[in-house]
XYZ file of C-alpha atoms in Angstrom:
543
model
C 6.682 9.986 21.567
C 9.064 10.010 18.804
C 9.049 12.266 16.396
C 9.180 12.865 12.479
C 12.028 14.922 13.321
C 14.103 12.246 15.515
C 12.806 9.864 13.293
C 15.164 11.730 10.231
C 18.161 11.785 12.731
C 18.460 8.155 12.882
C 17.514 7.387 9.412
C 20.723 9.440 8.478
C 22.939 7.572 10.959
C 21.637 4.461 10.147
C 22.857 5.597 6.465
C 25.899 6.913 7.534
C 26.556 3.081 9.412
C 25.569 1.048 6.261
C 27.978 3.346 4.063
C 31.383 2.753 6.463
C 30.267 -0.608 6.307
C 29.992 -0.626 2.462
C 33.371 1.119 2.565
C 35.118 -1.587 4.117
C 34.802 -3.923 1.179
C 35.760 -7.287 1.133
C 37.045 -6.856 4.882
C 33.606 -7.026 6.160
C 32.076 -10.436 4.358
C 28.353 -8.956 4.956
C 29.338 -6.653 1.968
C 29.547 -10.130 -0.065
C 25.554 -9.678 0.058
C 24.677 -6.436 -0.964
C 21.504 -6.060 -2.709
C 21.558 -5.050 -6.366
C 20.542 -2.043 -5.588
C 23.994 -0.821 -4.518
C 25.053 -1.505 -7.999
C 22.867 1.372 -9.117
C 24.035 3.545 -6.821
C 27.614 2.744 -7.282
C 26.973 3.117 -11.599
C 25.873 7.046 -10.564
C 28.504 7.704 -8.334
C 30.855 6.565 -10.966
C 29.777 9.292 -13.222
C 29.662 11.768 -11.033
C 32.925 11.052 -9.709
C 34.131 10.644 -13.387
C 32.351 14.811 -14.289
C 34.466 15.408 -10.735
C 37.342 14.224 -12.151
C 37.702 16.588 -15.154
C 38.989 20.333 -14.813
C 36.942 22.911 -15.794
C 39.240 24.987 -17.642
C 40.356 22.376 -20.115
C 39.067 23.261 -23.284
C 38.043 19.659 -24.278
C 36.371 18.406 -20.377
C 34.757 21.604 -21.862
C 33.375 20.688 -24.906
C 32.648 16.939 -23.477
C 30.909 18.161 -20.616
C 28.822 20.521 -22.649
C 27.681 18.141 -24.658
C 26.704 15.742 -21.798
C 24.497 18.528 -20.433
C 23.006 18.924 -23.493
C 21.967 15.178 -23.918
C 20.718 15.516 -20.254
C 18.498 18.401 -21.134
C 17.132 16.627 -24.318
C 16.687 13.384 -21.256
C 14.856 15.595 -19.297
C 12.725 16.631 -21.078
C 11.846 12.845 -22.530
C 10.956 12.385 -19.132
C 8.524 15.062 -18.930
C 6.546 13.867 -21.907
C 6.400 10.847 -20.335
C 4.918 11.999 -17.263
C 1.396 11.558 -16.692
C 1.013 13.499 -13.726
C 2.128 17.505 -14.102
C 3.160 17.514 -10.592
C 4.130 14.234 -10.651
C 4.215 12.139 -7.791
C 6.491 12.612 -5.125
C 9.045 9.832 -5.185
C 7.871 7.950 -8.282
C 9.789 7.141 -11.261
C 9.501 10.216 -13.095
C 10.088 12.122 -9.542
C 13.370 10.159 -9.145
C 14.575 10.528 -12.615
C 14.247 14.219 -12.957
C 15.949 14.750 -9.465
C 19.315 12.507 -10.606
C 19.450 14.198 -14.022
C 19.449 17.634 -12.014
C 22.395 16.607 -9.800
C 24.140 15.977 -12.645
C 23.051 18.602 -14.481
C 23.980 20.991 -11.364
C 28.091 19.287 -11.484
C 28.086 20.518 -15.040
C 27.024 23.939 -14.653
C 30.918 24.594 -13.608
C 31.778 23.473 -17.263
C 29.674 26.805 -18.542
C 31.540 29.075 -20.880
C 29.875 32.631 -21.899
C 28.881 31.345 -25.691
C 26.421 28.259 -23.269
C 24.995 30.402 -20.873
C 22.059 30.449 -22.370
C 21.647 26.979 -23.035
C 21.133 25.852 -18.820
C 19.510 29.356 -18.078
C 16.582 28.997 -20.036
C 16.188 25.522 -19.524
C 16.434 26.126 -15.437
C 13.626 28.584 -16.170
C 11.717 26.791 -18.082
C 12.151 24.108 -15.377
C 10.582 26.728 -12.172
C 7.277 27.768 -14.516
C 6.861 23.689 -14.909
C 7.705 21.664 -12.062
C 6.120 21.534 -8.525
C 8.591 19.246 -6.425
C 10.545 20.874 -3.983
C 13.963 19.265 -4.561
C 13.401 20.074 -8.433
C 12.649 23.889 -7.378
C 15.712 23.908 -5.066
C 17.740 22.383 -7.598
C 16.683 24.904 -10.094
C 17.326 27.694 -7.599
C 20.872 26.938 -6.850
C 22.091 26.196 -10.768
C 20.700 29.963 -10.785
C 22.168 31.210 -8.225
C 25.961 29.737 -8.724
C 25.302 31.389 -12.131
C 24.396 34.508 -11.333
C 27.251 34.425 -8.971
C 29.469 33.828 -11.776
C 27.866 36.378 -13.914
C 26.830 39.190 -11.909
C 25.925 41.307 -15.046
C 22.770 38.893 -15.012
C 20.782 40.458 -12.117
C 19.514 42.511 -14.550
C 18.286 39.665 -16.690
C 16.762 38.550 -12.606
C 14.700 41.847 -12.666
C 13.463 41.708 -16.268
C 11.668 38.486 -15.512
C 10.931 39.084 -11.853
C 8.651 42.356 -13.401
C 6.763 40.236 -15.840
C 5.731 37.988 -13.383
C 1.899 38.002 -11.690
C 0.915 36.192 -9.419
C -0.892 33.206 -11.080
C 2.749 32.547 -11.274
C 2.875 32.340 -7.456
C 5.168 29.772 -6.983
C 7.661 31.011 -9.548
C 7.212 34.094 -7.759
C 8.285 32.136 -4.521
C 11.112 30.903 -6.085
C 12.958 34.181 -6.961
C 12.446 35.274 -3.646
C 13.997 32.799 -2.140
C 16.965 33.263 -5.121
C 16.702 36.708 -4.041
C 17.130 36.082 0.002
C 20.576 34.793 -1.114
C 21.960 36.216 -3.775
C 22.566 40.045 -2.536
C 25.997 38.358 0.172
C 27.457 36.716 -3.063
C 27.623 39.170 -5.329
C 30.314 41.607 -5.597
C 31.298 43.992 -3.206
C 30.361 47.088 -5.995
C 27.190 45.421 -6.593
C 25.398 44.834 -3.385
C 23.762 48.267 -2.386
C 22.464 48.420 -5.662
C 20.833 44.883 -5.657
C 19.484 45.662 -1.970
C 18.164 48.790 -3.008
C 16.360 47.176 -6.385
C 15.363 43.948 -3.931
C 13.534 46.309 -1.274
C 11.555 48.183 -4.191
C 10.658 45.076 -5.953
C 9.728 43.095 -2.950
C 7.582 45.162 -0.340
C 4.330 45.488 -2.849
C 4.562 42.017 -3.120
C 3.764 41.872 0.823
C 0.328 43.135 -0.193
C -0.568 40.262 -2.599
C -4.223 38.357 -2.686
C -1.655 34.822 -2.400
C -0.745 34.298 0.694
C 1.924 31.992 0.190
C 3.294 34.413 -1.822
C 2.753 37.532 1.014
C 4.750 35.113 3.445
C 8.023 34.474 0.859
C 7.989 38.133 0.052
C 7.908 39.501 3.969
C 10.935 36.441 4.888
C 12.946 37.347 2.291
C 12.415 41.090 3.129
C 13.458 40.601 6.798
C 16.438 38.030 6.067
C 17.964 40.482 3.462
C 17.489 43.641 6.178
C 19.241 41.439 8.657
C 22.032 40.775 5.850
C 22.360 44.390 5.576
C 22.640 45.389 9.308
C 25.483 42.933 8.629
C 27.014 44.628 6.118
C 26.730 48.172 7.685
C 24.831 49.213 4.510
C 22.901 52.558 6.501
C 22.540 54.054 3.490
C 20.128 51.794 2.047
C 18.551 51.065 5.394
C 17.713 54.583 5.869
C 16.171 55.241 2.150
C 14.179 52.366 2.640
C 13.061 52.995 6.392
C 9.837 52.051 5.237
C 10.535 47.729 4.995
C 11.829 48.345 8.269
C 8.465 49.421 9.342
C 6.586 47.095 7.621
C 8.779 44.227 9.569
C 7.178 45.871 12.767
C 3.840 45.146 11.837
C 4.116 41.699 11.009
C 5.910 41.329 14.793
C 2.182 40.907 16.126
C 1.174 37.488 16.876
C -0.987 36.362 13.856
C -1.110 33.183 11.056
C 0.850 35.338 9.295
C 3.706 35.766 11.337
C 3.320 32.840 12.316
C 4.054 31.532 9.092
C 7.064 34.115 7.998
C 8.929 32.982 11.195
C 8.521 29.546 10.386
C 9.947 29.704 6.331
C 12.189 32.058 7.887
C 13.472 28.808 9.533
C 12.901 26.317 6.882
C 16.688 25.244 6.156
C 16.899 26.186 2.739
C 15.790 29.686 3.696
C 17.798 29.879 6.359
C 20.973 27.468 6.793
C 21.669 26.590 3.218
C 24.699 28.324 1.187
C 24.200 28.034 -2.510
C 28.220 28.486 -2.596
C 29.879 26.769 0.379
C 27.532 23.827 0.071
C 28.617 23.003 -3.498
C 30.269 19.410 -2.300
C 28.707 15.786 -3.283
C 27.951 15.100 0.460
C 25.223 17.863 0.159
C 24.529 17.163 -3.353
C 23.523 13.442 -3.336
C 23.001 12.989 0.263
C 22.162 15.875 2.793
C 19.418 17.544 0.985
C 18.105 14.741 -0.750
C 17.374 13.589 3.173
C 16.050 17.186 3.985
C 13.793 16.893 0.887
C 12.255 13.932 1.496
C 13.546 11.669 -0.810
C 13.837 7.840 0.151
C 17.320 6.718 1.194
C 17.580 4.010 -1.160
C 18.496 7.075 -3.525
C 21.210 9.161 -1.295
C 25.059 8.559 -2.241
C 27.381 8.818 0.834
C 30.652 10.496 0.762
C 32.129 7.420 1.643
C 31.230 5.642 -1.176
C 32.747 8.456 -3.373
C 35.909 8.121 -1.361
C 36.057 4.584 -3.055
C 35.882 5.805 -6.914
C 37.872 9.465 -6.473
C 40.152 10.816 -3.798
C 39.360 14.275 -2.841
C 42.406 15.826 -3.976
C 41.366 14.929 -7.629
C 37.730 15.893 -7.476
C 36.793 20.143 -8.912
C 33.895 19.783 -6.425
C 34.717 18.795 -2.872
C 33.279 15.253 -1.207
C 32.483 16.172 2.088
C 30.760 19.141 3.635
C 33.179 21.920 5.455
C 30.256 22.696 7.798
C 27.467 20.907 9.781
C 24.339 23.195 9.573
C 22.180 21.473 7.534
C 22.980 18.334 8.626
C 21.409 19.356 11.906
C 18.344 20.683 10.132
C 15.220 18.970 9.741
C 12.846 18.841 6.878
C 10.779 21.582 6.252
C 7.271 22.861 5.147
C 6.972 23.702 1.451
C 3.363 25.380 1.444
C 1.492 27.580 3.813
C -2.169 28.369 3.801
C -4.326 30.833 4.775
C -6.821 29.435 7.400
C -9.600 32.368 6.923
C -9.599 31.406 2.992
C -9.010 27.722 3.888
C -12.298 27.502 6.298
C -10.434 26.227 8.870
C -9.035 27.044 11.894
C -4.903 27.077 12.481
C -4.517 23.296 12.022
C -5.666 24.263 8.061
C -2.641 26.025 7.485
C -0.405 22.867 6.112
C 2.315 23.033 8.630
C 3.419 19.406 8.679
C 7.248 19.538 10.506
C 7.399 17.796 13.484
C 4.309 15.758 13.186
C 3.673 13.179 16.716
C 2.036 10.419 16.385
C 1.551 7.715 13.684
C 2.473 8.772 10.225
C 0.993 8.168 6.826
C 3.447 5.675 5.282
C 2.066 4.887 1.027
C 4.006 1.397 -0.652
C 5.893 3.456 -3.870
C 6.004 0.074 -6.058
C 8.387 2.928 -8.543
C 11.474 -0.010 -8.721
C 8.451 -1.947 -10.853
C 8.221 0.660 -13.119
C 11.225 0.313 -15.921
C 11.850 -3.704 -16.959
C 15.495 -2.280 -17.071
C 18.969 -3.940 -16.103
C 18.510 -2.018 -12.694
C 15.408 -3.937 -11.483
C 15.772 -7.016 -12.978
C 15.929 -9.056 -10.179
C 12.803 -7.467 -8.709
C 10.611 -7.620 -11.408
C 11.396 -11.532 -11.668
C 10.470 -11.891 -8.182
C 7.818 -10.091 -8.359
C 6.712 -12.094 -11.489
C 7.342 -15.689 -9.789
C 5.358 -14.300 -7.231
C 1.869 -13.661 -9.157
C -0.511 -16.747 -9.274
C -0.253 -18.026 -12.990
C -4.159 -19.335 -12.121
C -5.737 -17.414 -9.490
C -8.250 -14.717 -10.434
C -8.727 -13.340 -13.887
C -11.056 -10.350 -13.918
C -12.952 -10.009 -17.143
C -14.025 -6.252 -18.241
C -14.874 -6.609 -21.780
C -18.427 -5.721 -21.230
C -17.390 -2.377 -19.861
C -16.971 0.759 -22.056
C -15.999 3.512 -19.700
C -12.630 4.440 -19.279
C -12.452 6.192 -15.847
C -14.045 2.789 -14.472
C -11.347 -0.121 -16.686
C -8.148 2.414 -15.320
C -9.114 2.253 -11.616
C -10.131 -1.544 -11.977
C -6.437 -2.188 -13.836
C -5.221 -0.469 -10.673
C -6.784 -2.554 -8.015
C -6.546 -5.645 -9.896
C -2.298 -5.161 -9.919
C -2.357 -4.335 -6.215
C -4.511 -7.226 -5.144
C -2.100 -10.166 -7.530
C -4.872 -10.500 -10.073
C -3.616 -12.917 -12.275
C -4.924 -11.680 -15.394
C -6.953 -8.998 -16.578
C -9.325 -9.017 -19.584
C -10.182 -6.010 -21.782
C -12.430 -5.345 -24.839
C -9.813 -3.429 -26.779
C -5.994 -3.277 -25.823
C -5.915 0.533 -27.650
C -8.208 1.524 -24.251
C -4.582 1.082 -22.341
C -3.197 3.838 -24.333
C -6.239 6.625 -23.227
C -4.659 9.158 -20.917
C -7.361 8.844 -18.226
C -7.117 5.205 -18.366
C -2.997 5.560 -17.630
C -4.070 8.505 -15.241
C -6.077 5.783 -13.300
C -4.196 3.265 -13.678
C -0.515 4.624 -12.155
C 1.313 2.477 -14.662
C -0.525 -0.982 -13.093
C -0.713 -1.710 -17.030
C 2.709 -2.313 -17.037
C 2.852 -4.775 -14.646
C -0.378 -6.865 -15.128
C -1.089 -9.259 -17.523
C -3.551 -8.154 -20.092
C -5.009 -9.658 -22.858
C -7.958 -8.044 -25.201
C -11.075 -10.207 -25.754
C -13.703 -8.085 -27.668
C -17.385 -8.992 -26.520
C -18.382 -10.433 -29.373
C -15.743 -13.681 -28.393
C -16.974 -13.503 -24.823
C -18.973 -16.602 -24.927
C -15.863 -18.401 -26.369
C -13.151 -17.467 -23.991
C -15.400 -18.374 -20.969
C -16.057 -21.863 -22.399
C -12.322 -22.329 -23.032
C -11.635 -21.262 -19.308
C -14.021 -23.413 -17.671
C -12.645 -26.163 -19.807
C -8.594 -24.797 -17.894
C -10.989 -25.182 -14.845
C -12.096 -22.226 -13.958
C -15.188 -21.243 -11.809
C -17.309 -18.357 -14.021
C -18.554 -16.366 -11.604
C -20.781 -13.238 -12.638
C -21.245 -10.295 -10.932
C -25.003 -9.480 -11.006
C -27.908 -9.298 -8.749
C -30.200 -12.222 -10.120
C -32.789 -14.549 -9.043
C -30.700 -17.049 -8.266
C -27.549 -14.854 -7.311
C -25.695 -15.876 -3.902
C -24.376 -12.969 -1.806
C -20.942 -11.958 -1.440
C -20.985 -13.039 2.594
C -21.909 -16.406 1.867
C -19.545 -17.264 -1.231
C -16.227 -19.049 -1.051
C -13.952 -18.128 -3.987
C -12.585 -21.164 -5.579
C -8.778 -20.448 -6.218
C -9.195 -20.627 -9.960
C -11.912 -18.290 -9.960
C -13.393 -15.877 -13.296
C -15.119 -12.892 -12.235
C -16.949 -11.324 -14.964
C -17.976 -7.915 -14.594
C -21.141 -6.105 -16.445
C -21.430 -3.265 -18.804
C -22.397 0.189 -16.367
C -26.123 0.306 -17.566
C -27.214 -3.223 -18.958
C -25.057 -5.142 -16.179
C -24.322 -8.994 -17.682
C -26.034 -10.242 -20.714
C -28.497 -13.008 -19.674
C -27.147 -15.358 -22.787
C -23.933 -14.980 -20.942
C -25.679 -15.277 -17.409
C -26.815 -18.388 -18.328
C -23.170 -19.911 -19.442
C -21.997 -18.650 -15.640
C -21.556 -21.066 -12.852
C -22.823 -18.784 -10.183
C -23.668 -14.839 -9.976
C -22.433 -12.796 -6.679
C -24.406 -10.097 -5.249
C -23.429 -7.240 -2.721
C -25.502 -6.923 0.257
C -26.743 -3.703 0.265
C -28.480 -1.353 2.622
C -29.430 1.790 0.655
C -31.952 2.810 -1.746
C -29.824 2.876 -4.573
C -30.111 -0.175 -6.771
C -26.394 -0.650 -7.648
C -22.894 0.049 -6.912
C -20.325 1.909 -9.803
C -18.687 -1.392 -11.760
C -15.421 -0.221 -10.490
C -16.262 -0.472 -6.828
C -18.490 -3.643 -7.201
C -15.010 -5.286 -8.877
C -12.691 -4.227 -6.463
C -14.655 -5.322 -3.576
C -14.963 -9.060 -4.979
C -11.424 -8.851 -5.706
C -10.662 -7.834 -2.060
C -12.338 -10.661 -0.937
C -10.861 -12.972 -3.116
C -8.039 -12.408 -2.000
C -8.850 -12.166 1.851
C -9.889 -15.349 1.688
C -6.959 -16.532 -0.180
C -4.810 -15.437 2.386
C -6.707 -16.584 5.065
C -6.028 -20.245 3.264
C -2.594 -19.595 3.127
C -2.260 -18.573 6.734
């Protein structure tokens, strides 16, 4: 049986292959067909190599890289405006967007002088109470860390805000424990047994909290940072807080719990990741983006940076000096507690090393921007769409929970054209919730009801079959109809259905068998299952 995690491995040597084969340039004549897509990745690389390139120190890299940051903040947060979704959806546009700006926005934190501190702080803060996805959390976490690192005096400012937090901010919470599992083994030497001693205080009541994600980040952090100290040969603080050392014997006994502690204790960014010695690009734009999830039509190789910047030039070394992470695997982001779940241990969202077959969803997000980068796509996906197959005709509806979802299954299933009774409904926020940006891809034209009767003359003139769908007297059922290619479903207002003037001006009504008492289906589901089938039986005629 292979599994999720062996499935990871090869995906990351298979990358690894493609790159030294990218590498070898115009030795290897394969390279002479590499998709556009490398083109985008090479146009990133270039900048970060070019932010690589600068020095730090230099007073005028300075002041350009300061204001690059700043234009990526303002970027940022265009992005987030534009997001429909709060959490937005793993690996979509927005997902993708916001994780590139953060790498970049991570290679200029270096740049930082004392007078733009503030600047990234708050806006990595702001970041943690907003967003949801775990490589934007991370990526938060580590710009905090490296500059807390750099300004140790800012521990304090850690505390302030860790004590005004409660927890319906659990997974900020989460966060700065995970900061805080870190932090104390970078700080300075004269520093530590204080931070240790404030960590152990702040942490242990947390281990008593009604969340119970946030119970199991507060007891992992608690026993990595009293294994850090039996490391350092801090006894001291060990001894005047004998109690967390207690408390870690107690959660020893075999429970959901502990169960759960041991296993964040071994997610990698708990336990293998180094917010210092992992600051290279091959863990930037590659490693983690692999251990998060993300596709690896996004990752940058090493080797591909070796092509733009030689590593004795680059502030921010290209490969990784160790191999721990890339030996990790991906890890589990949530945990749950079963008793409050209502479900037994397979409720409590563990999902690493999954057997079996996998959920796999089509992200369309390359169809989501007609810019330069997807060009090409969007043309073939455009040459690909029937210019006169089905057009599905909602002007009769009014609802706009019910004209999103139908925009939605009308892009997936090729609909050549989609009708609406006012173009403004395409701006509604639940119609773009429902939707998923299919709007932007499908052809849509407004016809009001009032110039119904009209636009269906004028299509049946094109050659179009009007087809209604309506239970009637004379209606056929769905089983027995054969969709001519050119077909024009027209679909009926929620309560009144079809108007029988406009009934009468059809060339056939469909009906859907049905078994229930219930006299009809929702409009949405009615249209999307004569869409399916027109398009079943289209591709049965193809095949």
């Amino acid at each position: 049986m292979v599994t999720k995690a062996s499935r990871n491995v090869v995906l990351g040597q298979l990358h690894d292959v493609f790159s030294y084969i990218e590498s070898l340039g115009n030795q290897c004549s394969v390279n002479e067909l590499k998709p556009y897509t490398t083109k985008d990745i090479m146009v990133r690389a270039e900048l970060a190599s070019l932010i690589c390139s600068l020095c730090p120190t230099n007073k005028t890299h300075q002041k350009f890289a300061i204001n690059l940051l700043r234009d990526l903040i303002k970027q940022y947060r265009a992005v987030q405006l534009e997001t429909i979704t709060p959490g937005t959806i793993t690996n979509s546009l927005e997902h993708r967007k916001k994780h590139r700006l953060l790498q970049i926005v991570f290679l200029l934190e270096s740049f930082l002088v004392e007078t733009h501190f503030e600047e990234l702080w708050t806006f990595s803060w702001d970041l943690l109470h907003q967003e949801y996805q775990p490589s934007i959390r991370h990526t938060c976490e580590w710009i905090l860390l490296r500059m807390i690192v750099k300004k140790p005096e800012s521990v304090d400012e850690l505390w302030k805000i860790f004590d005004k937090l409660t927890e319906k901010k659990s997974t900020v919470l989460c966060s700065m424990m995970c900061m805080v599992s870190h932090l104390g083994v970078h700080l300075p030497k004269n520093r530590q047994k204080e931070f240790y001693t404030a960590s152990f205080q702040k942490l242990l009541p947390w281990c008593m909290a009604n969340h119970f994600n946030t119970r199991v980040h507060a007891a992992a952090t608690l026993v990595k940072q009293w294994k850090q100290c039996e490391s350092l040969k801090f006894t001291e603080v060990m001894t005047s807080n004998a109690i967390v050392n207690s408390c870690m014997a107690f959660h020893k006994e075999p429970n959901n719990l502990t169960r759960n502690i041991q296993r964040l204790g071994e997610n990698f960014f708990f336990k293998t990741f180094d917010p210092i010695e992992d600051s290279n690009l091959e863990t930037i734009f590659q490693t983690l983006p692999w251990l998060f999830g993300i596709p690896d039509d996004e990752w940058i190789s090493p080797q591909q940076f070796e092509q733009i910047i030689s590593t004795e030039d680059s502030y921010v070394p290209v490969y990784s000096a160790k191999d721990g992470l890339k030996s990790e695997t991906p890890g589990s982001w949530r945990f749950k507690n079963p008793e409050k779940s209502g479900g037994g241990e397979e409720d409590s969202d563990l999902e690493d090393n999954v057997e079996g077959d996998v959920q796999k969803k089509i992200m369309p997000w390359k169809l989501m921007l007609p810019d330069d980068e997807v060009q090409d796509e969007l043309e073939y996906s455009n040459r690909k769409r029937e210019d006169a197959g089905l057009v599905v005709v909602t002007s009769l509806i009014d609802k706009i929970p019910n004209l999103g979802g139908l925009c939605r299954t009308s892009e997936i299933f090729g609909v050549s054209q989609y009708v609406i009774g006012k173009m403004k409904y395409t701006e509604d926020k639940t119609f773009k919730e429902l939707s998923v940006t299919a709007h932007k891809w499908l052809p849509i034209i407004e016809v009001c009801h009032e110039f119904l009767p009209q636009y269906l003359t004028e299509k049946r003139q094109e050659g179009y079959t009007l087809i209604g769908v309506e239970q009637t007297a004379n209606s056929v059922s769905l089983t027995d109809f054969t969709f001519p290619k050119k077909s024009l479903l027209v679909l009926g207002n929620e309560k009144e259905g079809i108007p029988v003037q406009l009934i009468n001006q059809l060339d056939v009504c469909v009906e859907i068998p049905q078994q229930g008492i219930i006299r009809s289906l929702n409009v949405h589901v009615s249209g999307a299952l004569l869409v399916w089938e027109y398009r079943r039986q289209q591709l049965i005629n193809q095949n």
